[in-house]
XYZ file of C-alpha atoms in Angstrom:
770
model
C -29.041 -57.205 -34.641
C -28.196 -59.703 -31.898
C -26.245 -58.868 -28.751
C -23.166 -60.658 -30.084
C -23.052 -58.359 -33.111
C -23.497 -55.113 -31.197
C -20.579 -52.748 -30.874
C -20.026 -50.701 -27.750
C -21.234 -47.644 -29.656
C -24.462 -49.497 -30.522
C -24.989 -50.488 -26.887
C -24.427 -46.959 -25.687
C -26.711 -45.354 -28.261
C -29.537 -47.907 -28.179
C -29.503 -49.185 -24.616
C -27.635 -46.987 -22.128
C -28.338 -43.468 -23.412
C -32.149 -43.943 -23.354
C -31.991 -45.211 -19.751
C -30.049 -42.157 -18.606
C -32.331 -39.806 -20.542
C -35.386 -41.403 -18.979
C -33.868 -40.747 -15.546
C -33.511 -37.066 -16.419
C -29.762 -36.907 -16.929
C -29.001 -34.064 -19.302
C -32.675 -33.091 -19.247
C -33.150 -31.754 -15.717
C -31.658 -28.297 -15.110
C -28.222 -28.507 -13.560
C -27.553 -32.071 -14.729
C -25.054 -33.053 -17.397
C -23.671 -36.157 -19.032
C -20.210 -35.951 -20.509
C -17.540 -38.243 -21.823
C -14.459 -37.034 -19.998
C -10.848 -37.293 -21.027
C -9.384 -37.622 -17.554
C -5.745 -37.403 -18.561
C -3.805 -37.559 -21.847
C -1.065 -39.951 -20.650
C 2.568 -39.408 -19.750
C 4.616 -37.444 -22.292
C 7.125 -39.648 -24.074
C 9.877 -38.960 -26.571
C 9.045 -38.409 -30.210
C 5.767 -36.651 -29.458
C 4.189 -39.848 -28.139
C 2.023 -40.291 -25.080
C 1.523 -43.087 -22.606
C -1.912 -44.558 -22.147
C -4.509 -41.883 -21.413
C -7.752 -42.333 -19.507
C -11.276 -41.520 -20.674
C -14.513 -42.218 -18.825
C -17.536 -43.201 -20.959
C -20.015 -41.286 -18.805
C -19.496 -38.753 -16.031
C -22.786 -37.782 -14.373
C -22.700 -34.185 -13.135
C -25.330 -32.346 -11.131
C -25.065 -28.876 -9.598
C -21.379 -28.719 -10.436
C -20.468 -32.001 -8.707
C -19.307 -35.133 -10.492
C -21.579 -37.537 -8.690
C -20.886 -40.748 -10.604
C -18.858 -42.489 -13.281
C -20.296 -45.079 -15.653
C -18.216 -47.442 -17.748
C -20.001 -49.055 -20.694
C -19.273 -52.351 -22.427
C -21.009 -53.876 -25.425
C -24.020 -56.089 -24.799
C -22.122 -59.251 -25.706
C -19.785 -59.107 -22.678
C -20.350 -59.166 -18.919
C -22.020 -56.106 -17.456
C -19.380 -56.021 -14.692
C -16.419 -56.012 -17.095
C -15.977 -52.252 -16.609
C -16.152 -52.248 -12.808
C -12.405 -51.797 -12.313
C -12.272 -48.842 -14.680
C -15.376 -47.243 -13.188
C -13.872 -47.432 -9.696
C -10.545 -45.988 -10.867
C -12.291 -43.087 -12.569
C -14.495 -42.455 -9.533
C -11.422 -42.248 -7.283
C -9.726 -39.774 -9.624
C -12.814 -37.614 -10.087
C -13.906 -37.751 -6.455
C -17.283 -39.290 -7.352
C -19.414 -40.959 -4.707
C -20.769 -43.629 -7.068
C -19.440 -45.817 -9.885
C -21.590 -47.778 -12.328
C -20.869 -50.397 -14.973
C -23.265 -51.706 -17.599
C -23.571 -53.607 -20.872
C -26.981 -52.072 -21.469
C -28.707 -55.254 -20.363
C -27.640 -55.465 -16.728
C -26.307 -52.804 -14.372
C -23.794 -52.781 -11.484
C -23.441 -50.093 -8.784
C -20.626 -49.279 -6.346
C -20.808 -46.855 -3.411
C -17.239 -45.570 -3.137
C -17.782 -44.398 0.459
C -19.500 -47.355 2.115
C -17.969 -49.983 -0.172
C -21.400 -51.502 -0.902
C -21.672 -52.886 -4.429
C -23.670 -55.295 -6.533
C -26.210 -55.670 -9.334
C -28.927 -53.040 -9.430
C -32.402 -52.855 -10.881
C -33.710 -50.079 -13.059
C -34.891 -47.346 -13.139
C -31.549 -45.536 -12.917
C -31.351 -42.886 -10.151
C -32.391 -39.387 -11.142
C -29.975 -36.440 -10.679
C -31.747 -35.336 -7.503
C -31.803 -38.865 -6.119
C -28.083 -39.287 -6.692
C -27.446 -35.847 -5.228
C -29.401 -36.706 -2.070
C -27.576 -40.016 -1.755
C -24.234 -38.197 -2.071
C -25.080 -35.332 0.270
C -27.303 -36.378 3.135
C -27.112 -32.903 4.667
C -28.780 -29.991 2.905
C -26.429 -27.032 2.382
C -27.716 -23.928 0.649
C -24.297 -22.584 -0.301
C -23.216 -25.891 -1.848
C -26.263 -25.673 -4.096
C -25.746 -22.000 -4.920
C -22.108 -22.627 -5.854
C -23.254 -25.507 -8.061
C -25.626 -23.243 -9.955
C -22.711 -21.067 -11.141
C -21.081 -22.397 -14.302
C -17.309 -22.428 -14.553
C -15.876 -19.659 -16.695
C -14.331 -21.412 -19.720
C -14.100 -18.488 -22.159
C -17.005 -19.726 -24.225
C -15.931 -23.356 -24.045
C -12.430 -22.722 -25.407
C -10.874 -24.738 -22.599
C -11.920 -27.248 -19.976
C -10.870 -27.680 -16.378
C -8.639 -30.647 -15.743
C -10.055 -33.236 -13.397
C -7.762 -32.363 -10.490
C -8.541 -28.652 -10.885
C -12.254 -29.437 -10.652
C -11.556 -31.569 -7.578
C -9.555 -28.786 -5.927
C -12.202 -26.123 -6.590
C -15.000 -28.363 -5.366
C -13.056 -29.282 -2.222
C -12.492 -25.621 -1.328
C -16.100 -24.598 -1.983
C -17.417 -27.560 0.004
C -15.168 -26.587 2.908
C -16.435 -23.003 2.740
C -20.038 -24.209 2.519
C -19.442 -26.121 5.762
C -18.037 -23.006 7.425
C -14.285 -23.723 7.398
C -12.209 -20.549 7.799
C -8.672 -21.777 7.081
C -8.216 -23.919 3.973
C -5.117 -25.315 2.242
C -4.533 -26.632 -1.284
C -1.304 -28.457 -2.144
C -0.706 -28.743 -5.891
C 2.537 -29.167 -7.818
C 4.053 -26.206 -9.614
C 2.700 -25.890 -13.146
C -0.685 -27.464 -12.421
C -2.615 -24.194 -12.605
C -3.049 -22.913 -9.056
C -3.827 -19.431 -10.389
C -6.573 -20.831 -12.641
C -8.003 -22.681 -9.652
C -7.953 -19.478 -7.586
C -9.717 -17.644 -10.406
C -12.513 -20.215 -10.678
C -13.081 -20.174 -6.914
C -13.252 -16.375 -6.926
C -15.572 -16.479 -9.943
C -18.003 -18.824 -8.193
C -17.969 -16.731 -5.015
C -18.482 -13.534 -7.000
C -21.380 -14.881 -9.066
C -23.041 -16.639 -6.123
C -22.780 -13.466 -4.010
C -21.138 -15.333 -1.164
C -19.900 -13.221 1.741
C -19.198 -13.519 5.449
C -22.706 -12.269 6.158
C -23.998 -15.700 5.211
C -26.656 -14.195 2.962
C -26.415 -13.625 -0.826
C -26.940 -9.885 -0.551
C -23.678 -8.503 -2.008
C -20.584 -9.409 -3.971
C -17.676 -10.619 -1.867
C -14.477 -8.655 -1.391
C -11.588 -10.934 -2.310
C -7.864 -10.353 -1.786
C -5.150 -12.171 -3.742
C -1.989 -11.898 -1.651
C 1.443 -12.907 -2.992
C 5.039 -12.322 -1.974
C 6.305 -11.125 -5.351
C 5.004 -8.638 -7.887
C 5.338 -11.070 -10.753
C 2.967 -13.505 -9.008
C 0.441 -10.794 -8.240
C 0.671 -9.489 -11.810
C 0.193 -12.965 -13.284
C -2.910 -13.467 -11.177
C -4.266 -10.006 -12.035
C -3.853 -10.772 -15.739
C -5.571 -14.156 -15.318
C -8.750 -12.570 -13.864
C -9.755 -10.780 -17.072
C -13.197 -12.397 -17.162
C -14.252 -10.192 -14.252
C -15.745 -6.785 -15.083
C -13.070 -4.110 -15.339
C -14.412 -2.182 -12.371
C -14.481 -5.343 -10.226
C -10.688 -5.811 -10.048
C -7.988 -3.557 -8.596
C -4.210 -3.771 -8.337
C -3.100 -2.247 -5.047
C -0.155 -0.036 -6.060
C 2.140 1.423 -3.346
C 2.830 4.527 -5.476
C -0.895 5.237 -5.761
C -1.345 4.735 -2.020
C 1.460 7.214 -1.294
C 0.029 9.745 -3.753
C -3.603 9.522 -2.621
C -2.957 8.694 1.020
C -5.678 5.995 1.044
C -5.979 2.384 -0.012
C -8.357 1.444 -2.857
C -11.687 0.029 -1.731
C -13.974 0.355 -4.727
C -13.629 -3.131 -6.233
C -14.448 -6.765 -5.544
C -11.129 -8.511 -6.236
C -7.871 -6.927 -5.067
C -4.283 -7.965 -5.858
C -1.174 -7.032 -3.923
C 1.997 -8.317 -2.304
C 2.836 -8.614 1.388
C 5.571 -6.000 1.059
C 3.116 -3.345 -0.193
C 0.837 -3.989 2.762
C 3.767 -3.698 5.184
C 4.743 -0.186 4.005
C 2.981 3.034 4.935
C 3.262 6.407 6.619
C 3.367 5.727 10.345
C 1.451 2.480 10.111
C 1.295 -0.374 7.615
C -1.034 0.285 4.697
C -3.161 -2.802 5.326
C -4.531 -1.069 8.418
C -6.294 1.287 6.025
C -8.855 -1.487 5.664
C -11.172 -2.552 8.512
C -10.286 -6.058 9.779
C -13.540 -7.427 8.371
C -13.223 -5.700 4.974
C -12.213 -8.819 3.043
C -14.452 -11.861 2.935
C -11.957 -14.184 1.265
C -8.151 -14.059 1.041
C -6.037 -16.201 -1.285
C -2.441 -16.547 -0.080
C -0.242 -17.635 -2.981
C 2.920 -19.650 -2.212
C 1.761 -19.584 1.401
C 4.710 -21.692 2.613
C 7.076 -18.833 1.836
C 6.461 -16.866 5.000
C 2.931 -15.570 5.474
C 1.898 -18.369 7.829
C 5.111 -18.468 9.844
C 4.697 -17.656 13.510
C 7.742 -15.392 13.559
C 6.999 -13.654 10.253
C 5.951 -10.022 10.166
C 3.633 -11.024 7.346
C 1.728 -13.270 9.755
C 0.402 -10.058 11.274
C -1.461 -9.295 8.043
C -3.298 -12.608 8.135
C -4.101 -12.209 11.814
C -5.368 -8.654 11.233
C -7.791 -9.960 8.619
C -8.674 -12.994 10.719
C -12.451 -12.698 10.108
C -11.865 -13.566 6.419
C -11.834 -17.087 5.071
C -8.189 -17.644 4.113
C -7.069 -20.081 1.421
C -3.404 -21.076 1.261
C -1.906 -22.266 -2.025
C 1.354 -24.214 -1.938
C 3.317 -26.653 -4.061
C 5.108 -28.308 -1.171
C 3.940 -31.146 1.073
C 4.335 -30.927 4.826
C 7.952 -30.766 5.966
C 9.577 -29.753 9.203
C 10.583 -26.530 7.435
C 6.995 -25.550 6.660
C 5.119 -27.253 9.491
C 3.860 -23.872 10.688
C 2.085 -23.374 7.358
C 0.164 -26.607 7.874
C -0.460 -25.765 11.518
C -2.020 -22.453 10.475
C -4.151 -23.624 7.542
C -4.727 -27.236 8.580
C -4.481 -30.362 6.452
C -4.950 -29.746 2.716
C -8.479 -30.322 1.457
C -6.945 -31.590 -1.791
C -3.445 -32.593 -2.948
C -2.076 -33.180 -6.440
C 1.590 -34.121 -6.593
C 4.379 -33.635 -9.092
C 4.497 -37.397 -9.680
C 0.776 -37.476 -10.498
C 1.134 -34.532 -12.864
C 3.975 -36.201 -14.765
C 2.266 -39.597 -14.914
C -1.044 -38.073 -16.048
C 0.737 -36.106 -18.763
C -0.108 -32.625 -17.507
C 3.530 -31.924 -16.601
C 6.709 -32.493 -18.586
C 9.143 -35.239 -17.497
C 12.786 -34.405 -17.010
C 16.267 -35.828 -17.247
C 19.136 -35.211 -14.854
C 22.684 -34.979 -16.148
C 25.115 -35.094 -13.241
C 28.239 -33.065 -13.996
C 31.010 -34.077 -11.609
C 34.502 -32.714 -12.188
C 38.050 -32.893 -10.958
C 37.654 -29.494 -9.288
C 34.435 -29.989 -7.332
C 36.600 -29.468 -4.244
C 39.729 -27.379 -3.830
C 42.779 -27.547 -1.586
C 45.504 -24.924 -1.961
C 48.780 -26.629 -2.848
C 51.051 -23.603 -3.162
C 51.245 -23.592 -6.957
C 48.248 -21.332 -7.590
C 48.234 -17.541 -7.314
C 46.256 -15.829 -4.529
C 44.914 -12.647 -6.155
C 43.095 -11.415 -3.032
C 41.994 -12.609 0.363
C 43.658 -15.051 2.716
C 43.894 -18.734 1.918
C 43.475 -21.420 4.571
C 46.039 -24.003 3.510
C 44.516 -26.685 5.749
C 40.984 -26.223 4.454
C 39.210 -28.281 1.812
C 36.899 -25.835 0.042
C 33.594 -27.557 -0.809
C 30.775 -26.666 -3.191
C 29.071 -24.395 -0.672
C 32.270 -22.297 -0.430
C 32.663 -21.574 -4.129
C 31.593 -18.078 -5.183
C 30.624 -17.209 -1.612
C 34.035 -17.556 0.099
C 36.359 -18.467 -2.752
C 36.354 -17.550 -6.437
C 38.243 -19.501 -9.094
C 37.288 -18.027 -12.450
C 38.834 -20.863 -14.451
C 36.589 -23.331 -12.644
C 33.405 -21.391 -13.437
C 34.431 -20.797 -17.041
C 35.053 -24.503 -17.516
C 31.598 -25.324 -16.142
C 29.985 -22.826 -18.482
C 31.914 -24.221 -21.440
C 30.899 -27.754 -20.475
C 27.150 -27.186 -20.396
C 27.185 -24.789 -23.363
C 28.788 -27.561 -25.419
C 26.042 -29.981 -24.384
C 22.875 -27.922 -24.710
C 21.149 -26.784 -27.878
C 22.079 -23.110 -27.594
C 18.774 -22.102 -29.230
C 16.768 -23.496 -26.306
C 15.615 -21.421 -23.352
C 17.721 -22.110 -20.275
C 17.833 -21.015 -16.626
C 21.143 -20.994 -14.743
C 21.039 -20.879 -10.924
C 24.148 -19.302 -9.427
C 25.507 -18.881 -5.903
C 25.245 -15.090 -5.625
C 24.200 -12.097 -7.682
C 27.848 -11.409 -8.480
C 28.299 -15.004 -9.569
C 25.204 -14.728 -11.799
C 26.766 -11.677 -13.454
C 30.065 -13.425 -14.104
C 28.348 -16.530 -15.492
C 26.271 -14.290 -17.773
C 29.481 -12.752 -19.108
C 31.163 -16.144 -19.590
C 28.148 -17.411 -21.553
C 28.028 -14.354 -23.796
C 31.760 -14.650 -24.451
C 31.481 -18.173 -25.919
C 27.921 -18.224 -27.334
C 27.394 -19.103 -30.994
C 24.441 -16.696 -31.377
C 25.415 -13.111 -32.167
C 22.705 -11.180 -30.281
C 24.316 -9.302 -27.340
C 21.209 -9.909 -25.194
C 21.432 -13.674 -25.702
C 22.121 -14.197 -21.987
C 20.915 -11.748 -19.318
C 21.059 -11.660 -15.544
C 17.829 -11.396 -13.513
C 18.463 -10.701 -9.829
C 17.311 -8.185 -7.235
C 20.136 -5.875 -8.351
C 18.804 -5.784 -11.920
C 15.538 -4.174 -10.824
C 13.144 -3.153 -13.629
C 15.604 -4.032 -16.390
C 15.783 -7.568 -15.074
C 11.993 -7.762 -14.876
C 11.817 -6.758 -18.547
C 14.349 -9.454 -19.462
C 12.187 -11.936 -17.577
C 9.013 -10.864 -19.397
C 10.771 -11.233 -22.755
C 12.086 -14.648 -21.713
C 8.582 -15.767 -20.740
C 7.177 -14.722 -24.112
C 7.194 -17.937 -26.143
C 7.155 -15.942 -29.379
C 10.494 -14.324 -28.503
C 13.847 -16.060 -28.671
C 15.943 -13.353 -26.941
C 17.017 -13.534 -24.206
C 17.579 -17.264 -24.534
C 19.431 -17.833 -21.243
C 18.839 -16.156 -17.890
C 21.231 -16.354 -14.968
C 19.971 -15.778 -11.437
C 20.666 -16.563 -7.823
C 17.432 -16.967 -5.817
C 15.003 -14.777 -7.697
C 13.780 -17.199 -10.365
C 13.343 -20.290 -8.201
C 9.635 -19.404 -8.070
C 7.214 -17.391 -10.145
C 8.652 -17.971 -13.621
C 5.736 -19.016 -15.796
C 7.757 -19.790 -18.931
C 6.435 -22.875 -20.689
C 9.284 -23.548 -23.102
C 12.226 -23.885 -20.716
C 14.308 -26.810 -21.978
C 17.367 -26.682 -19.702
C 18.155 -25.760 -16.126
C 21.707 -25.525 -14.893
C 22.447 -25.828 -11.177
C 25.677 -24.056 -10.222
C 24.896 -23.559 -6.533
C 23.876 -25.991 -3.792
C 20.133 -26.499 -3.446
C 19.442 -26.111 0.227
C 16.165 -27.914 0.727
C 13.693 -30.273 -0.890
C 11.183 -27.405 -1.050
C 13.560 -25.264 -3.093
C 14.566 -28.230 -5.278
C 10.953 -28.957 -6.189
C 10.297 -25.273 -6.889
C 13.265 -25.099 -9.241
C 12.207 -28.266 -11.054
C 8.743 -26.760 -11.336
C 10.195 -24.044 -13.563
C 10.594 -26.613 -16.330
C 7.577 -28.896 -15.923
C 5.088 -26.764 -17.840
C 4.100 -28.389 -21.111
C 4.761 -26.923 -24.547
C 4.263 -28.229 -28.078
C 7.243 -30.343 -29.100
C 8.691 -30.364 -25.580
C 9.098 -34.046 -24.638
C 11.274 -33.395 -21.596
C 13.633 -30.861 -20.077
C 17.157 -31.456 -18.800
C 18.720 -30.525 -15.476
C 22.506 -30.071 -15.646
C 23.530 -30.763 -12.072
C 26.997 -29.525 -11.051
C 26.192 -29.567 -7.330
C 24.879 -33.089 -6.559
C 21.310 -31.908 -6.182
C 20.289 -35.393 -7.355
C 20.734 -36.472 -3.718
C 17.347 -34.872 -3.033
C 15.740 -37.699 -5.009
C 16.512 -39.926 -2.038
C 14.322 -37.753 0.168
C 11.109 -39.569 1.192
C 9.111 -36.506 0.133
C 10.314 -36.671 -3.464
C 7.448 -37.633 -5.768
C 8.399 -37.105 -9.391
C 10.118 -39.734 -11.508
C 12.812 -38.272 -13.782
C 14.005 -39.845 -17.001
C 17.475 -41.388 -17.407
C 19.403 -39.283 -14.898
C 23.135 -39.210 -15.416
C 25.099 -39.505 -12.205
C 28.850 -39.822 -11.578
C 30.490 -42.448 -9.367
C 32.037 -39.835 -7.103
C 31.591 -39.145 -3.449
C 28.865 -36.599 -2.624
C 29.143 -33.436 -0.606
C 28.917 -33.561 3.164
C 25.294 -33.019 4.163
C 24.403 -29.435 4.943
C 21.686 -28.225 7.228
C 18.863 -27.524 4.758
C 17.066 -24.243 4.828
C 14.544 -22.405 2.736
C 15.364 -19.655 0.256
C 15.094 -16.108 1.571
C 11.523 -15.023 2.131
C 10.074 -13.132 -0.779
C 11.968 -15.164 -3.326
C 14.481 -12.379 -3.923
C 18.249 -12.573 -4.009
C 20.371 -11.828 -1.007
C 20.972 -8.140 -0.563
C 24.402 -8.433 1.058
C 27.287 -10.577 -0.079
C 30.567 -11.244 1.725
C 33.083 -8.661 0.575
C 36.350 -10.359 1.584
C 36.386 -13.260 -0.837
C 39.409 -15.386 -1.565
C 40.246 -15.135 -5.280
C 42.504 -17.800 -6.784
C 44.127 -18.008 -10.216
C 44.993 -21.558 -11.163
C 48.560 -22.328 -12.153
C 49.367 -22.767 -15.842
C 48.028 -26.039 -17.159
C 45.547 -26.686 -14.362
C 42.592 -25.170 -16.212
C 43.225 -27.404 -19.212
C 43.370 -30.406 -16.867
C 39.834 -29.920 -15.535
C 37.744 -32.919 -16.572
C 34.058 -33.789 -16.244
C 32.763 -37.241 -15.441
C 29.303 -38.696 -16.019
C 27.763 -42.123 -15.684
C 24.194 -43.246 -16.073
C 21.804 -44.352 -13.395
C 18.084 -45.017 -13.692
C 14.924 -44.363 -11.756
C 12.361 -46.896 -10.653
C 8.570 -46.568 -10.560
C 8.833 -45.351 -6.965
C 11.005 -42.423 -8.079
C 14.107 -43.795 -6.368
C 17.480 -44.120 -8.077
C 18.592 -47.574 -9.229
C 21.998 -48.782 -10.284
C 22.451 -50.034 -13.827
C 22.422 -53.596 -12.487
C 19.134 -53.015 -10.660
C 17.650 -51.486 -13.785
C 18.571 -54.536 -15.866
C 17.132 -56.811 -13.190
C 13.851 -54.952 -13.375
C 13.809 -55.286 -17.167
C 14.621 -58.987 -16.874
C 11.655 -59.437 -14.554
C 9.296 -57.648 -16.919
C 10.554 -59.616 -19.925
C 10.124 -62.879 -18.020
C 6.426 -62.157 -17.771
C 6.163 -61.339 -21.474
C 8.383 -63.960 -23.131
C 8.545 -67.675 -22.413
C 11.320 -68.426 -24.906
C 13.720 -66.842 -27.332
C 11.756 -68.387 -30.210
C 8.703 -66.485 -29.028
C 10.660 -63.222 -29.082
C 11.975 -64.129 -32.559
C 8.460 -64.792 -33.863
C 7.146 -61.488 -32.553
C 10.154 -59.513 -33.722
C 10.070 -60.950 -37.252
C 6.582 -59.529 -37.866
C 6.686 -55.705 -37.985
C 3.136 -55.297 -36.662
C 3.689 -57.673 -33.741
C 7.019 -55.956 -33.071
C 5.292 -52.564 -32.875
C 2.750 -53.937 -30.388
C 5.509 -55.445 -28.244
C 7.437 -52.162 -28.170
C 4.206 -50.365 -27.197
C 3.849 -52.739 -24.218
C 7.419 -51.951 -23.170
C 6.673 -48.221 -23.403
C 3.613 -48.639 -21.192
C 5.861 -50.264 -18.589
C 8.255 -47.335 -18.600
C 10.802 -48.352 -21.270
C 10.457 -45.550 -23.799
C 12.669 -45.013 -26.832
C 15.377 -43.168 -24.867
C 15.655 -45.867 -22.205
C 15.703 -48.622 -24.826
C 18.515 -46.787 -26.612
C 20.407 -46.499 -23.332
C 20.179 -50.241 -22.842
C 22.265 -50.743 -25.977
C 25.063 -48.721 -24.417
C 24.553 -50.376 -21.067
C 25.379 -53.838 -22.443
C 28.058 -52.415 -24.765
C 26.034 -53.107 -27.907
C 25.424 -49.628 -29.363
C 25.211 -50.927 -32.942
C 22.911 -53.835 -32.211
C 19.248 -54.354 -32.965
C 16.904 -53.932 -29.997
C 16.071 -57.609 -30.534
C 19.635 -58.502 -29.535
C 19.482 -56.282 -26.454
C 16.270 -57.900 -25.220
C 17.533 -61.364 -26.089
C 20.747 -60.729 -24.151
C 18.928 -59.412 -21.068
C 16.317 -62.174 -21.023
C 18.222 -65.187 -22.404
C 21.931 -64.120 -22.201
C 22.297 -64.602 -25.951
C 25.409 -62.754 -27.249
C 24.253 -59.759 -29.301
C 24.997 -59.313 -32.997
C 25.500 -55.974 -34.711
C 22.945 -54.759 -37.241
C 25.638 -54.974 -39.898
C 26.228 -58.651 -39.126
C 22.518 -59.363 -39.438
C 22.228 -57.395 -42.686
C 25.302 -59.161 -44.132
C 23.679 -62.511 -43.332
C 20.719 -61.577 -45.508
C 22.758 -59.984 -48.277
C 24.932 -63.106 -48.544
C 22.323 -65.522 -49.836
C 19.013 -64.306 -48.449
C 18.120 -62.300 -51.541
C 19.123 -64.886 -54.121
C 15.503 -65.816 -54.885
C 14.584 -62.235 -55.831
C 15.085 -60.641 -59.242
C 17.706 -57.938 -59.736
C 15.367 -54.960 -59.276
C 13.886 -56.329 -56.055
C 17.348 -57.232 -54.732
C 18.503 -53.657 -55.191
C 15.367 -52.281 -53.562
C 15.707 -54.597 -50.545
C 19.419 -53.847 -50.309
C 18.524 -50.168 -49.850
C 16.214 -51.098 -46.982
C 18.991 -53.131 -45.369
C 21.347 -50.151 -45.591
C 18.754 -47.957 -43.844
C 18.350 -50.647 -41.180
C 22.127 -50.738 -40.574
C 22.237 -46.975 -40.109
C 19.054 -46.307 -38.153
C 17.863 -49.578 -36.657
C 14.690 -51.639 -36.560
C 12.402 -48.597 -36.868
C 13.217 -48.661 -40.603
C 11.471 -52.045 -40.843
C 8.038 -50.822 -39.705
C 5.154 -51.506 -42.068
C 4.469 -47.791 -42.456
C 8.007 -47.261 -43.791
C 7.484 -49.458 -46.871
C 5.533 -46.757 -48.711
C 8.272 -44.229 -47.923
C 10.939 -46.515 -49.403
C 8.880 -47.061 -52.553
C 8.162 -43.381 -53.220
C 11.738 -42.359 -52.351
C 13.153 -44.790 -54.931
C 10.484 -44.776 -57.655
C 8.573 -41.522 -57.206
C 5.062 -42.978 -57.209
C 3.460 -46.264 -56.185
C 2.382 -46.803 -59.793
C 5.991 -46.618 -60.956
C 7.006 -48.926 -58.096
C 4.435 -51.523 -59.164
C 5.646 -51.266 -62.753
C 9.219 -52.076 -61.685
C 8.651 -54.475 -58.788
C 5.273 -56.071 -59.388
C 2.016 -56.056 -57.368
C 1.956 -54.455 -53.914
C 1.131 -57.774 -52.154
C 4.248 -59.306 -53.700
C 6.346 -56.315 -52.586
C 4.986 -56.660 -49.043
C 5.771 -60.367 -49.041
C 9.394 -59.679 -49.999
C 9.602 -56.918 -47.364
C 8.370 -59.338 -44.701
C 10.622 -62.102 -46.027
C 13.709 -59.961 -45.444
C 12.691 -59.522 -41.807
C 12.114 -63.255 -41.355
C 15.657 -63.851 -42.584
C 17.141 -61.031 -40.487
C 15.983 -62.643 -37.251
C 16.155 -66.342 -38.083
C 19.204 -66.818 -35.842
């Protein structure tokens, strides 16, 4: 077989694999070769994915991904894969990138920038290790000898998780004592913490610097649900190696537990005690390693009482986990832990396909503000007739039940009431009233359909939350809350979030969005119903996740408020104003409440664009793809070429939902996508699908016999109703079996399959001929 006839698989098997084997890769202990799926691609509607990334060869030694290698078949240039190899090396944190066609080889040093052709033999695992790490570090090597715990190979670490773990262990190997990881909510920070603890445990790392004993590790959170989730995720450890620090047990026994290796507790438990806080029951040097979950929420703050815990255990290496980048509101966290050793953002998670995209539906109404005009009834409290009550006042200073009921009715009419939904309310009392309003109008009979989960609901609320998180349970379907569920809700199948209170900071906004980003089978996106203009946070320079087709009204926003973080501990407020103004709207006013929505779009930088800007972007992309309308017509008339063209549009961010929106945007909801694209690119007036189908039915089928005319007429009817997707090549078999039962019967009535295909294609040529 000559080089020109070789496939890439041939080149890999016959040329590249033997070279790597000869160098010891996969043969020397500690070395591995693997083909790595780096990311699956952005989640799109209809169960589709954007373009994923896979690296042909990842060369691993002692737990480190030292190099990427992109292979091409022998018949093309050996440097054809250089761009891919570099991209993969950046993502995986590899020092080296290689490209080869099996005949010649190319090497890139990602640190020094040196690159060029290389001669064989290929570097051995130890040679590449020594080139990557000039300094010898015993702990780096010991950590590398410990395999990740993957439950017998049932799951694999994602590339960014591997990067995060490696970055932390490398920092510890170098002697760093304060370490920070910044990863978006839903990316598996608890799994990362587990793997780090597992490596430390198995390698017998401790502050002594010698591998003489197992380390003592503390997982410290600010809420029981977070500590419990972590405790349940560490099941691979021996039973006697883990301990949940329980305040009731401490009170009963009078001592803190010490007979374990990995301990789990919350700050609040450590702050309680008889005469002195319970954490002082441990010597300051008892713990070797402390993991501080959601560390931005108070533990690292200078003025926080919790800071005393971290300072007491100052000899320990302390790892902070957070989902929020540096802001002025959490600068003390970064000052305490230092710059993050690794960061993985919400935008990256969505683009890679590890997090679910979202839509924003902005729900503006005619009662977003309120001024007393003398016609309404004051049920209690004192009204300020000169005051304009804004969003921040509702349900904290003023209550108008008709307003809240109308909001509930509005979103309940829009959501699929079978889908799990979180509703964020202004206060605990407000969350209770919204719960009642939902249960009064729900279409599902179960009385526990909607439940409140706040600090006041105590253990009952925690049970509702556990049931809600169970993906096998459908009740409760909706939870209302105030502050409590903005963090710590690991429920993968949340489809809707309703914002009925102002979101006070970017940190809180990203935490709330993080409640819905976890992936779940069949979950293409989740929807945020925004009654409080939270969409304004997308203009913040720290925003880094691109939502899908947000819906935003052309109404004036709220006056800016001084942002602040949620209460420490993630709980609801314990005191609410008692002297609230309660208003009953005059007869007829409730029926007059109206909701307004208009669509805006989001660019690749995650910033909002007007409809006009969105069309301009599409025009620019189409200009690079289509030179003339005839070219578009030629591609669109062939179903296979049309599918490829649509796939290109999807790769550029125009998925099925956005393409459907464009029909409405140009006031052509019943037109073919061909007409939409032709209008945007060439200003050609769009036709309706019915007009196009009538043009074919008129005389376009005259050359066919009666049976074929009737069959093609059925296809045209489907096209009128459902659009150009009915004209895909794969649909022809469905039409045949739907009408005739079997393909054999279809051939008996219509003739040979090639002739049927020719008629099917002929209809499409005539549909788009003008």
